[in-house]
Every structure is written in structure tokens, then in C-alpha cells.
Amino acid sequence: QIQLVESGGGLVQPGGSLRLSCAASGRIFSINGMGWYRQTPGKERELVAGIISGGSINYADSVKGRFTISRDNAKNTVYLQMNSLKPEDTAVYYCNAQIITQYERLLYTYWGQGTQVTVSS
């Protein structure tokens, strides 16, 4: 079984910083892309940042200049450095990975368990 395990969420005051991490494990052949989504009650899950093999990166307009996504391929881990946090960043953050399985060589989407980020004074 392939799984994604997230960590790094918590409570922070406006203007503060948090760093999220997400590690993938299991029978992985390769990871084409990893990213972060977030969701608040009553709203659809939205893309925050994503990175694919080859280095292409994209961010939601609302986080450009404040968030940085990075990836450690050797550890199958993706990070999200969040700076200058705002109350509107409060959400459950979910890790996402597009993974090619080791034996079948098929592409599947996997999700982390979610980690709560709360920005409040």
C-alpha cells in the first residue's frame, strides 16, 4: 500500500511561518508530481502549490510570494514553506501525489490525511 504522511501543521499568529512536509512510501516506481491542496468547511478543495518531475512549479495566486514548494526526490518528500501567514490561509492542508506504481507502472492519485493550519491572533 502506498501512503502519504503529512506533518507540520499547527496554530500560528498572523505573519508567522509554518513548514509542512509530506512523505510518500510504498511500492513506488516514480513520482510524477506532488502538491498541496487546502479546504475549508463548505468550500471545494483548492490547489495551493504543485511541483512535477523536471522542476515545473505552480502556485495559487493567493499564495505567490509567500509560500514555497520544494521536493526531495531521494526521500519521496514534498515540503511547503509558508511565510507571512494570513487568517485566510486557515484550512486543512492535504498532500497530493501522482505516483506510478512499481509493478503495474500505472499512474494513480494519492492523498495525505490532512493537517490543520490555523492562523489567528
PDB file of C-alpha atoms in Angstrom:
ATOM      1  CA  GLN A   1       0.000   0.000   0.000  1.00  0.00           C
ATOM      2  CA  ILE A   2       1.229   3.446  -0.909  1.00  0.00           C
ATOM      3  CA  GLN A   3       0.574   6.147   1.649  1.00  0.00           C
ATOM      4  CA  LEU A   4       1.326   9.809   2.198  1.00  0.00           C
ATOM      5  CA  VAL A   5       2.032  11.016   5.729  1.00  0.00           C
ATOM      6  CA  GLU A   6       1.792  14.721   6.488  1.00  0.00           C
ATOM      7  CA  SER A   7       3.222  16.734   9.353  1.00  0.00           C
ATOM      8  CA  GLY A   8       3.926  20.323  10.340  1.00  0.00           C
ATOM      9  CA  GLY A   9       0.512  21.867  10.833  1.00  0.00           C
ATOM     10  CA  GLY A  10      -0.436  23.888  13.859  1.00  0.00           C
ATOM     11  CA  LEU A  11      -1.538  27.213  15.281  1.00  0.00           C
ATOM     12  CA  VAL A  12       0.361  30.340  14.327  1.00  0.00           C
ATOM     13  CA  GLN A  13      -0.265  34.069  14.614  1.00  0.00           C
ATOM     14  CA  PRO A  14      -0.676  36.269  11.544  1.00  0.00           C
ATOM     15  CA  GLY A  15       2.674  36.970   9.934  1.00  0.00           C
ATOM     16  CA  GLY A  16       4.163  33.761  11.252  1.00  0.00           C
ATOM     17  CA  SER A  17       5.554  30.772   9.410  1.00  0.00           C
ATOM     18  CA  LEU A  18       4.981  27.045   9.187  1.00  0.00           C
ATOM     19  CA  ARG A  19       6.622  24.296   7.194  1.00  0.00           C
ATOM     20  CA  LEU A  20       4.564  21.329   6.070  1.00  0.00           C
ATOM     21  CA  SER A  21       6.066  18.058   4.948  1.00  0.00           C
ATOM     22  CA  CYS A  22       4.630  15.031   3.197  1.00  0.00           C
ATOM     23  CA  ALA A  23       6.459  11.736   2.762  1.00  0.00           C
ATOM     24  CA  ALA A  24       5.339   9.046   0.346  1.00  0.00           C
ATOM     25  CA  SER A  25       6.122   5.397   0.992  1.00  0.00           C
ATOM     26  CA  GLY A  26       5.287   2.041  -0.517  1.00  0.00           C
ATOM     27  CA  ARG A  27       5.832   0.283  -3.815  1.00  0.00           C
ATOM     28  CA  ILE A  28       6.660   3.400  -5.780  1.00  0.00           C
ATOM     29  CA  PHE A  29       8.267   3.313  -9.194  1.00  0.00           C
ATOM     30  CA  SER A  30       8.355   7.059  -9.617  1.00  0.00           C
ATOM     31  CA  ILE A  31       6.501  10.189  -8.584  1.00  0.00           C
ATOM     32  CA  ASN A  32       5.458  12.404 -11.449  1.00  0.00           C
ATOM     33  CA  GLY A  33       4.169  15.222  -9.316  1.00  0.00           C
ATOM     34  CA  MET A  34       3.430  16.276  -5.765  1.00  0.00           C
ATOM     35  CA  GLY A  35       1.459  19.157  -4.431  1.00  0.00           C
ATOM     36  CA  TRP A  36      -0.602  20.748  -1.715  1.00  0.00           C
ATOM     37  CA  TYR A  37      -4.316  21.468  -1.593  1.00  0.00           C
ATOM     38  CA  ARG A  38      -6.372  23.096   1.107  1.00  0.00           C
ATOM     39  CA  GLN A  39     -10.008  23.021   2.119  1.00  0.00           C
ATOM     40  CA  THR A  40     -12.257  24.946   4.487  1.00  0.00           C
ATOM     41  CA  PRO A  41     -15.783  23.948   5.550  1.00  0.00           C
ATOM     42  CA  GLY A  42     -18.305  24.489   2.790  1.00  0.00           C
ATOM     43  CA  LYS A  43     -15.702  25.108   0.112  1.00  0.00           C
ATOM     44  CA  GLU A  44     -14.116  22.967  -2.559  1.00  0.00           C
ATOM     45  CA  ARG A  45     -10.604  21.707  -2.146  1.00  0.00           C
ATOM     46  CA  GLU A  46      -8.271  24.060  -3.999  1.00  0.00           C
ATOM     47  CA  LEU A  47      -4.747  23.759  -5.314  1.00  0.00           C
ATOM     48  CA  VAL A  48      -2.168  25.714  -3.323  1.00  0.00           C
ATOM     49  CA  ALA A  49       1.078  24.651  -4.975  1.00  0.00           C
ATOM     50  CA  GLY A  50       2.370  21.852  -7.141  1.00  0.00           C
ATOM     51  CA  ILE A  51       5.669  20.591  -8.499  1.00  0.00           C
ATOM     52  CA  ILE A  52       6.292  17.961 -11.163  1.00  0.00           C
ATOM     53  CA  SER A  53       9.293  15.984 -12.359  1.00  0.00           C
ATOM     54  CA  GLY A  54      11.505  18.325 -14.294  1.00  0.00           C
ATOM     55  CA  GLY A  55      11.003  21.177 -11.881  1.00  0.00           C
ATOM     56  CA  SER A  56       7.866  22.875 -13.147  1.00  0.00           C
ATOM     57  CA  ILE A  57       6.112  24.673 -10.286  1.00  0.00           C
ATOM     58  CA  ASN A  58       2.821  26.474  -9.992  1.00  0.00           C
ATOM     59  CA  TYR A  59       1.138  28.395  -7.173  1.00  0.00           C
ATOM     60  CA  ALA A  60      -2.273  29.734  -6.440  1.00  0.00           C
ATOM     61  CA  ASP A  61      -2.338  33.488  -6.925  1.00  0.00           C
ATOM     62  CA  SER A  62      -3.282  33.980  -3.294  1.00  0.00           C
ATOM     63  CA  VAL A  63      -0.014  32.467  -2.023  1.00  0.00           C
ATOM     64  CA  LYS A  64       2.517  33.655  -4.595  1.00  0.00           C
ATOM     65  CA  GLY A  65       5.450  35.352  -2.932  1.00  0.00           C
ATOM     66  CA  ARG A  66       4.615  33.870   0.462  1.00  0.00           C
ATOM     67  CA  PHE A  67       4.676  30.085   0.007  1.00  0.00           C
ATOM     68  CA  THR A  68       7.450  27.945  -1.437  1.00  0.00           C
ATOM     69  CA  ILE A  69       7.095  24.334  -2.519  1.00  0.00           C
ATOM     70  CA  SER A  70      10.110  22.056  -2.754  1.00  0.00           C
ATOM     71  CA  ARG A  71      10.746  18.373  -3.258  1.00  0.00           C
ATOM     72  CA  ASP A  72      13.368  15.904  -2.087  1.00  0.00           C
ATOM     73  CA  ASN A  73      13.261  13.128  -4.657  1.00  0.00           C
ATOM     74  CA  ALA A  74      15.579  10.842  -2.689  1.00  0.00           C
ATOM     75  CA  LYS A  75      13.167  10.904   0.253  1.00  0.00           C
ATOM     76  CA  ASN A  76       9.957  10.979  -1.787  1.00  0.00           C
ATOM     77  CA  THR A  77       9.032  14.030   0.234  1.00  0.00           C
ATOM     78  CA  VAL A  78       7.465  17.365  -0.620  1.00  0.00           C
ATOM     79  CA  TYR A  79       7.559  20.465   1.558  1.00  0.00           C
ATOM     80  CA  LEU A  80       5.547  23.638   1.761  1.00  0.00           C
ATOM     81  CA  GLN A  81       7.212  26.593   3.431  1.00  0.00           C
ATOM     82  CA  MET A  82       4.526  29.078   4.405  1.00  0.00           C
ATOM     83  CA  ASN A  83       5.594  32.587   5.363  1.00  0.00           C
ATOM     84  CA  SER A  84       3.654  35.755   6.141  1.00  0.00           C
ATOM     85  CA  LEU A  85       0.628  33.688   7.030  1.00  0.00           C
ATOM     86  CA  LYS A  86      -2.787  35.306   6.998  1.00  0.00           C
ATOM     87  CA  PRO A  87      -6.039  34.295   8.701  1.00  0.00           C
ATOM     88  CA  GLU A  88      -7.460  33.408   5.288  1.00  0.00           C
ATOM     89  CA  ASP A  89      -4.786  30.725   4.990  1.00  0.00           C
ATOM     90  CA  THR A  90      -6.570  28.786   7.725  1.00  0.00           C
ATOM     91  CA  ALA A  91      -7.597  25.411   6.315  1.00  0.00           C
ATOM     92  CA  VAL A  92      -6.919  21.720   6.321  1.00  0.00           C
ATOM     93  CA  TYR A  93      -3.963  21.153   4.036  1.00  0.00           C
ATOM     94  CA  TYR A  94      -3.782  17.940   2.030  1.00  0.00           C
ATOM     95  CA  CYS A  95      -0.775  16.482   0.311  1.00  0.00           C
ATOM     96  CA  ASN A  96      -1.319  15.042  -3.154  1.00  0.00           C
ATOM     97  CA  ALA A  97       0.932  12.839  -5.256  1.00  0.00           C
ATOM     98  CA  GLN A  98       0.751  11.437  -8.754  1.00  0.00           C
ATOM     99  CA  ILE A  99       2.557   8.119  -8.420  1.00  0.00           C
ATOM    100  CA  ILE A 100       3.459   5.405 -10.904  1.00  0.00           C
ATOM    101  CA  THR A 101       3.269   2.050  -9.162  1.00  0.00           C
ATOM    102  CA  GLN A 102       6.299  -0.198  -9.091  1.00  0.00           C
ATOM    103  CA  TYR A 103       4.913  -3.264 -10.863  1.00  0.00           C
ATOM    104  CA  GLU A 104       1.892  -2.208 -12.861  1.00  0.00           C
ATOM    105  CA  ARG A 105       3.560   1.027 -13.987  1.00  0.00           C
ATOM    106  CA  LEU A 106       0.232   2.808 -13.813  1.00  0.00           C
ATOM    107  CA  LEU A 107      -0.428   6.351 -12.646  1.00  0.00           C
ATOM    108  CA  TYR A 108      -2.590   6.866  -9.569  1.00  0.00           C
ATOM    109  CA  THR A 109      -3.510   9.791  -7.372  1.00  0.00           C
ATOM    110  CA  TYR A 110      -2.908   9.539  -3.625  1.00  0.00           C
ATOM    111  CA  TRP A 111      -3.844  11.860  -0.769  1.00  0.00           C
ATOM    112  CA  GLY A 112      -2.401  12.522   2.659  1.00  0.00           C
ATOM    113  CA  GLN A 113      -4.519  12.502   5.791  1.00  0.00           C
ATOM    114  CA  GLY A 114      -4.680  16.280   6.061  1.00  0.00           C
ATOM    115  CA  THR A 115      -3.108  18.617   8.572  1.00  0.00           C
ATOM    116  CA  GLN A 116      -4.798  21.599  10.199  1.00  0.00           C
ATOM    117  CA  VAL A 117      -3.270  25.039   9.773  1.00  0.00           C
ATOM    118  CA  THR A 118      -4.843  27.772  11.872  1.00  0.00           C
ATOM    119  CA  VAL A 119      -3.739  31.397  11.605  1.00  0.00           C
ATOM    120  CA  SER A 120      -5.215  33.500  14.372  1.00  0.00           C
ATOM    121  CA  SER A 121      -4.285  36.184  16.853  1.00  0.00           C
TER     122      SER A 121
END
